[in-house]
Amino acid sequence: MKKEEVQEIFLKFLREEEDVSAGVAAIKTLLTVIENYKVATVRELDLNLQLAVDAMRHCDQPVAAISSGCELFMRFITLAKLDVKSFEECEQIMLQRGRIFLETLLEARGKVAKQALPFIVDGCKIVTHSRSRVVLQAMIEAAKANKRFQVYVTISSPDNSGIRMHKELEAAGIDATLILDASLGYILEHADLVMLGAEGVTESGGIINKIGTYGLAMAAMELKKPVYVLTESFKFSRIYPLNQRDLPNEFKYLSSVLKSGDLSKQHPLVDYTPPAYITLLFTDLGLLTPSAVSDELIKLYL
């Protein structure tokens, strides 16, 4: 099995399924590897999966969700190795467990959206940053429930992903306004709450998300506005950064940028928002305070 083959499978999922996240596409890729690349031993299968994860980390896609999702997937399916004697049985159980894991992941976004629904009330003004699929779904669900609210979406430089989020909100009939990243302090004064997605959730309950999230969260705390984070539990990651420098470089920069060597003049794509700035996390496991994330991680990996 070659790295290029795995990368092509991964990127094909991202191209063909517009609404799929990098984390879910990575899980689908690992399942495809188990199904299509036949091996004779558990050790060989492990090596294949590790090679696949490493290949996907070098695809110029967000690494945080790929890393945490693949780690949980590997943990979930490899429990099968303790249960059976023949490799063929083991492989089938791994596949079965992998499909169950994927189905759970695909249902997670809807569960998170339902958790957030009571917090979106008539007449409220919400600030969101960049484009988050789960935040978008929560807002669409609220609109379907005949709730009337206003959303301010940042343009979100450098990739301007907020423009797409704004168009999708307007297409769903939601009152949305596109704002400059620099105007957040001004807009927050009139807003009621901040609603964000996350690329990853750390052990401390902090989040890794699009650059600018940290500044937004600090401004929200200063203005006494609640910050709600909507995220699936497969994004829970076993890392514990204390500040921005503690974030792994592979999380902050694309693989193509890392190859250049000199990062001193490169712009990071994500930042770390400490748990002190987050009010609540809405997850498929329920409503969590940031301090509860470590407990949930222990349960996930036990």
CSV table of C-alpha atoms in Angstrom, one decimal:
chain,number,residue,atom,x,y,z
A,1,MET,CA,0.0,0.0,0.0
A,2,LYS,CA,1.4,3.4,-1.0
A,3,LYS,CA,0.8,6.7,0.7
A,4,GLU,CA,-0.3,8.3,-2.6
A,5,GLU,CA,-3.1,5.8,-2.9
A,6,VAL,CA,-4.4,6.5,0.6
A,7,GLN,CA,-4.2,10.3,0.0
A,8,GLU,CA,-6.2,9.9,-3.3
A,9,ILE,CA,-9.0,7.9,-1.5
A,10,PHE,CA,-9.1,10.5,1.3
A,11,LEU,CA,-9.2,13.5,-1.0
A,12,LYS,CA,-11.8,11.8,-3.2
A,13,PHE,CA,-14.2,11.5,-0.2
A,14,LEU,CA,-13.7,15.2,0.5
A,15,ARG,CA,-14.3,16.1,-3.2
A,16,GLU,CA,-17.4,14.0,-3.7
A,17,GLU,CA,-19.1,14.5,-0.4
A,18,GLU,CA,-19.4,18.2,0.0
A,19,ASP,CA,-20.7,18.2,3.6
A,20,VAL,CA,-18.2,15.7,5.0
A,21,SER,CA,-15.6,16.9,7.5
A,22,ALA,CA,-11.9,16.0,7.3
A,23,GLY,CA,-12.3,13.8,10.4
A,24,VAL,CA,-15.2,11.8,9.0
A,25,ALA,CA,-13.4,11.4,5.6
A,26,ALA,CA,-10.4,10.1,7.5
A,27,ILE,CA,-12.5,7.4,9.2
A,28,LYS,CA,-14.1,6.4,5.9
A,29,THR,CA,-10.6,6.1,4.4
A,30,LEU,CA,-9.4,3.8,7.2
A,31,LEU,CA,-12.4,1.6,6.6
A,32,THR,CA,-11.6,1.5,2.9
A,33,VAL,CA,-8.0,0.5,3.7
A,34,ILE,CA,-9.3,-2.4,5.9
A,35,GLU,CA,-11.7,-3.6,3.2
A,36,ASN,CA,-9.5,-3.3,0.1
A,37,TYR,CA,-5.9,-3.9,1.3
A,38,LYS,CA,-5.8,-7.5,2.4
A,39,VAL,CA,-3.1,-8.7,4.8
A,40,ALA,CA,-2.4,-11.9,6.7
A,41,THR,CA,-1.7,-10.7,10.2
A,42,VAL,CA,-3.0,-8.2,12.7
A,43,ARG,CA,0.5,-6.6,12.8
A,44,GLU,CA,0.4,-5.9,9.1
A,45,LEU,CA,-3.1,-4.4,9.4
A,46,ASP,CA,-1.9,-2.2,12.2
A,47,LEU,CA,1.0,-1.0,10.1
A,48,ASN,CA,-1.3,-0.3,7.1
A,49,LEU,CA,-3.6,1.8,9.3
A,50,GLN,CA,-0.7,3.7,10.8
A,51,LEU,CA,0.7,4.4,7.3
A,52,ALA,CA,-2.8,5.6,6.2
A,53,VAL,CA,-3.1,8.0,9.1
A,54,ASP,CA,0.4,9.4,8.4
A,55,ALA,CA,-0.5,9.8,4.7
A,56,MET,CA,-3.7,11.8,5.6
A,57,ARG,CA,-1.7,14.1,7.9
A,58,HIS,CA,0.2,15.2,4.8
A,59,CYS,CA,-2.8,16.2,2.6
A,60,ASP,CA,-3.0,19.9,3.3
A,61,GLN,CA,-6.2,19.4,5.4
A,62,PRO,CA,-6.9,20.3,9.1
A,63,VAL,CA,-4.9,17.8,11.1
A,64,ALA,CA,-6.6,18.3,14.5
A,65,ALA,CA,-9.8,16.4,13.6
A,66,ILE,CA,-8.0,13.8,11.5
A,67,SER,CA,-5.6,13.0,14.4
A,68,SER,CA,-8.3,12.7,17.2
A,69,GLY,CA,-10.8,10.9,15.0
A,70,CYS,CA,-8.3,8.3,13.8
A,71,GLU,CA,-6.9,7.7,17.3
A,72,LEU,CA,-10.4,7.0,18.6
A,73,PHE,CA,-11.2,4.8,15.6
A,74,MET,CA,-8.1,2.7,16.1
A,75,ARG,CA,-8.8,2.4,19.8
A,76,PHE,CA,-12.4,1.4,19.2
A,77,ILE,CA,-11.8,-1.3,16.5
A,78,THR,CA,-8.6,-2.8,17.9
A,79,LEU,CA,-10.4,-4.0,21.0
A,80,ALA,CA,-11.4,-6.9,18.7
A,81,LYS,CA,-7.9,-8.3,18.8
A,82,LEU,CA,-8.5,-9.5,22.4
A,83,ASP,CA,-11.8,-11.3,21.5
A,84,VAL,CA,-10.9,-13.9,18.8
A,85,LYS,CA,-8.3,-16.3,17.8
A,86,SER,CA,-8.3,-16.3,13.9
A,87,PHE,CA,-7.2,-13.2,12.0
A,88,GLU,CA,-10.2,-13.5,9.5
A,89,GLU,CA,-12.7,-13.3,12.4
A,90,CYS,CA,-10.7,-10.4,13.9
A,91,GLU,CA,-10.7,-8.5,10.5
A,92,GLN,CA,-14.5,-8.9,10.2
A,93,ILE,CA,-15.1,-7.7,13.7
A,94,MET,CA,-12.9,-4.7,13.1
A,95,LEU,CA,-14.8,-3.9,10.0
A,96,GLN,CA,-18.1,-4.3,11.8
A,97,ARG,CA,-17.0,-2.1,14.7
A,98,GLY,CA,-15.6,0.5,12.3
A,99,ARG,CA,-18.9,0.8,10.5
A,100,ILE,CA,-20.7,1.2,13.9
A,101,PHE,CA,-18.2,3.9,14.8
A,102,LEU,CA,-18.8,5.7,11.5
A,103,GLU,CA,-22.6,5.5,11.9
A,104,THR,CA,-22.2,7.0,15.4
A,105,LEU,CA,-20.1,9.8,14.0
A,106,LEU,CA,-22.6,10.6,11.2
A,107,GLU,CA,-25.4,10.9,13.8
A,108,ALA,CA,-23.4,13.2,16.1
A,109,ARG,CA,-23.9,16.5,14.3
A,110,GLY,CA,-27.7,16.2,14.5
A,111,LYS,CA,-27.5,15.4,18.2
A,112,VAL,CA,-25.3,18.4,18.8
A,113,ALA,CA,-27.7,20.7,16.9
A,114,LYS,CA,-30.6,19.5,19.1
A,115,GLN,CA,-28.6,20.2,22.2
A,116,ALA,CA,-28.1,23.8,21.1
A,117,LEU,CA,-31.7,24.4,20.0
A,118,PRO,CA,-33.1,25.7,23.4
A,119,PHE,CA,-30.2,28.3,23.6
A,120,ILE,CA,-31.2,30.0,20.3
A,121,VAL,CA,-34.3,32.1,21.3
A,122,ASP,CA,-36.5,34.5,19.4
A,123,GLY,CA,-34.9,37.9,18.9
A,124,CYS,CA,-31.4,36.9,19.9
A,125,LYS,CA,-28.3,38.1,18.1
A,126,ILE,CA,-25.5,35.5,17.5
A,127,VAL,CA,-21.9,36.0,16.5
A,128,THR,CA,-20.1,33.2,14.8
A,129,HIS,CA,-16.6,32.8,13.3
A,130,SER,CA,-15.6,31.2,10.1
A,131,ARG,CA,-17.7,28.2,8.8
A,132,SER,CA,-18.8,25.4,11.0
A,133,ARG,CA,-21.0,22.6,9.7
A,134,VAL,CA,-22.4,21.8,13.1
A,135,VAL,CA,-23.2,25.5,13.9
A,136,LEU,CA,-24.8,25.8,10.5
A,137,GLN,CA,-27.0,22.8,11.2
A,138,ALA,CA,-28.0,24.0,14.6
A,139,MET,CA,-29.1,27.4,13.1
A,140,ILE,CA,-31.0,25.7,10.3
A,141,GLU,CA,-32.8,23.5,12.9
A,142,ALA,CA,-33.7,26.6,14.9
A,143,ALA,CA,-35.1,28.3,11.8
A,144,LYS,CA,-37.2,25.3,11.0
A,145,ALA,CA,-38.6,25.6,14.6
A,146,ASN,CA,-39.8,29.0,13.6
A,147,LYS,CA,-37.3,30.9,15.7
A,148,ARG,CA,-36.4,34.4,14.5
A,149,PHE,CA,-32.8,35.4,15.2
A,150,GLN,CA,-30.0,37.3,13.6
A,151,VAL,CA,-26.5,36.0,12.9
A,152,TYR,CA,-23.3,38.0,12.4
A,153,VAL,CA,-20.6,36.0,10.5
A,154,THR,CA,-17.0,37.0,10.3
A,155,ILE,CA,-15.4,36.9,6.9
A,156,SER,CA,-12.7,34.9,8.5
A,157,SER,CA,-9.4,35.6,6.8
A,158,PRO,CA,-7.2,34.3,5.3
A,159,ASP,CA,-9.4,31.8,3.4
A,160,ASN,CA,-12.7,33.9,3.8
A,161,SER,CA,-14.6,30.8,4.8
A,162,GLY,CA,-17.2,33.0,6.5
A,163,ILE,CA,-18.5,34.1,3.0
A,164,ARG,CA,-19.6,30.6,2.3
A,165,MET,CA,-21.2,30.3,5.8
A,166,HIS,CA,-23.1,33.6,5.1
A,167,LYS,CA,-24.4,32.4,1.8
A,168,GLU,CA,-25.6,29.1,3.3
A,169,LEU,CA,-27.4,30.9,6.2
A,170,GLU,CA,-29.2,33.2,3.8
A,171,ALA,CA,-30.1,30.3,1.5
A,172,ALA,CA,-31.8,28.7,4.6
A,173,GLY,CA,-33.8,31.9,5.1
A,174,ILE,CA,-31.8,33.1,8.2
A,175,ASP,CA,-31.1,36.8,8.7
A,176,ALA,CA,-27.3,36.9,8.4
A,177,THR,CA,-24.8,39.7,8.1
A,178,LEU,CA,-21.2,39.3,7.0
A,179,ILE,CA,-18.8,41.4,9.1
A,180,LEU,CA,-15.1,42.2,9.1
A,181,ASP,CA,-12.9,40.2,11.5
A,182,ALA,CA,-11.7,43.6,12.9
A,183,SER,CA,-15.3,44.7,13.8
A,184,LEU,CA,-15.9,41.9,16.3
A,185,GLY,CA,-15.5,44.2,19.4
A,186,TYR,CA,-18.0,46.7,18.0
A,187,ILE,CA,-20.6,44.0,17.0
A,188,LEU,CA,-20.2,42.0,20.2
A,189,GLU,CA,-21.5,44.9,22.2
A,190,HIS,CA,-24.9,44.5,20.6
A,191,ALA,CA,-24.9,40.6,20.5
A,192,ASP,CA,-26.4,38.2,23.0
A,193,LEU,CA,-24.0,35.2,22.5
A,194,VAL,CA,-21.2,33.7,20.6
A,195,MET,CA,-21.6,30.3,18.9
A,196,LEU,CA,-18.5,28.5,17.6
A,197,GLY,CA,-17.5,25.2,16.1
A,198,ALA,CA,-14.1,23.5,16.8
A,199,GLU,CA,-11.5,21.6,14.9
A,200,GLY,CA,-10.3,20.0,18.1
A,201,VAL,CA,-11.0,19.9,21.8
A,202,THR,CA,-8.1,19.6,24.2
A,203,GLU,CA,-8.0,17.6,27.5
A,204,SER,CA,-8.4,20.8,29.5
A,205,GLY,CA,-11.6,21.7,27.7
A,206,GLY,CA,-10.1,24.4,25.6
A,207,ILE,CA,-10.6,24.4,21.8
A,208,ILE,CA,-8.4,24.5,18.7
A,209,ASN,CA,-10.2,26.4,16.0
A,210,LYS,CA,-9.8,28.9,13.1
A,211,ILE,CA,-7.4,31.7,13.8
A,212,GLY,CA,-9.2,34.6,15.4
A,213,THR,CA,-11.3,32.4,17.8
A,214,TYR,CA,-9.1,33.2,20.8
A,215,GLY,CA,-9.4,37.0,20.2
A,216,LEU,CA,-13.2,36.7,19.8
A,217,ALA,CA,-13.5,34.6,23.0
A,218,MET,CA,-11.4,37.2,25.0
A,219,ALA,CA,-13.6,40.0,23.7
A,220,ALA,CA,-16.7,38.1,24.6
A,221,MET,CA,-15.5,37.5,28.2
A,222,GLU,CA,-14.7,41.2,28.6
A,223,LEU,CA,-18.2,42.1,27.4
A,224,LYS,CA,-19.9,39.3,29.5
A,225,LYS,CA,-21.2,37.4,26.5
A,226,PRO,CA,-21.5,33.6,26.8
A,227,VAL,CA,-19.4,31.5,24.4
A,228,TYR,CA,-20.9,28.2,23.3
A,229,VAL,CA,-18.9,25.6,21.4
A,230,LEU,CA,-20.7,23.0,19.3
A,231,THR,CA,-18.5,20.0,18.5
A,232,GLU,CA,-18.7,16.2,18.0
A,233,SER,CA,-16.9,14.0,20.6
A,234,PHE,CA,-14.6,12.5,18.0
A,235,LYS,CA,-12.7,15.8,18.0
A,236,PHE,CA,-11.7,15.3,21.7
A,237,SER,CA,-8.0,15.1,21.6
A,238,ARG,CA,-5.4,13.9,24.1
A,239,ILE,CA,-3.3,17.0,24.1
A,240,TYR,CA,-2.8,19.6,26.8
A,241,PRO,CA,-1.5,22.9,25.4
A,242,LEU,CA,-0.8,25.7,27.9
A,243,ASN,CA,-0.5,28.5,25.3
A,244,GLN,CA,-0.3,29.1,21.6
A,245,ARG,CA,3.3,27.9,21.3
A,246,ASP,CA,2.4,24.5,22.9
A,247,LEU,CA,0.1,23.7,19.9
A,248,PRO,CA,1.9,21.2,17.6
A,249,ASN,CA,3.1,22.9,14.3
A,250,GLU,CA,1.2,20.2,12.3
A,251,PHE,CA,-2.0,21.6,13.7
A,252,LYS,CA,-1.1,25.2,13.0
A,253,TYR,CA,0.2,24.9,9.5
A,254,LEU,CA,-0.5,23.0,6.3
A,255,SER,CA,1.9,20.2,5.5
A,256,SER,CA,3.1,22.0,2.4
A,257,VAL,CA,4.0,25.0,4.6
A,258,LEU,CA,5.8,22.8,7.1
A,259,LYS,CA,8.0,21.4,4.3
A,260,SER,CA,9.4,24.9,3.6
A,261,GLY,CA,11.2,24.8,7.0
A,262,ASP,CA,11.1,28.4,8.0
A,263,LEU,CA,7.8,29.2,9.8
A,264,SER,CA,8.8,32.6,11.2
A,265,LYS,CA,6.9,34.5,8.6
A,266,GLN,CA,4.1,32.0,8.1
A,267,HIS,CA,0.6,32.7,9.4
A,268,PRO,CA,-1.0,30.0,11.6
A,269,LEU,CA,-4.4,28.7,10.5
A,270,VAL,CA,-5.7,27.9,14.0
A,271,ASP,CA,-5.3,29.2,17.5
A,272,TYR,CA,-5.9,27.7,21.0
A,273,THR,CA,-8.7,29.1,23.2
A,274,PRO,CA,-8.2,28.2,26.9
A,275,PRO,CA,-11.2,26.7,28.8
A,276,ALA,CA,-11.6,29.9,30.9
A,277,TYR,CA,-13.1,31.7,27.9
A,278,ILE,CA,-15.7,29.0,27.1
A,279,THR,CA,-19.1,28.8,28.8
A,280,LEU,CA,-20.4,25.5,27.6
A,281,LEU,CA,-19.6,22.7,25.1
A,282,PHE,CA,-22.6,21.2,23.2
A,283,THR,CA,-21.6,17.6,22.2
A,284,ASP,CA,-23.2,14.4,21.2
A,285,LEU,CA,-22.4,13.2,24.7
A,286,GLY,CA,-24.5,16.0,26.2
A,287,LEU,CA,-23.9,19.5,27.5
A,288,LEU,CA,-20.5,19.7,29.1
A,289,THR,CA,-18.5,22.3,31.0
A,290,PRO,CA,-14.9,22.6,29.9
A,291,SER,CA,-13.7,20.9,33.1
A,292,ALA,CA,-15.8,17.8,32.2
A,293,VAL,CA,-14.0,17.1,28.9
A,294,SER,CA,-11.1,15.2,30.6
A,295,ASP,CA,-13.6,12.9,32.3
A,296,GLU,CA,-15.3,12.1,29.0
A,297,LEU,CA,-11.9,11.5,27.4
A,298,ILE,CA,-11.1,8.9,30.1
A,299,LYS,CA,-14.4,7.2,29.3
A,300,LEU,CA,-13.7,7.2,25.6
A,301,TYR,CA,-10.3,5.6,25.9
A,302,LEU,CA,-11.1,3.1,28.6
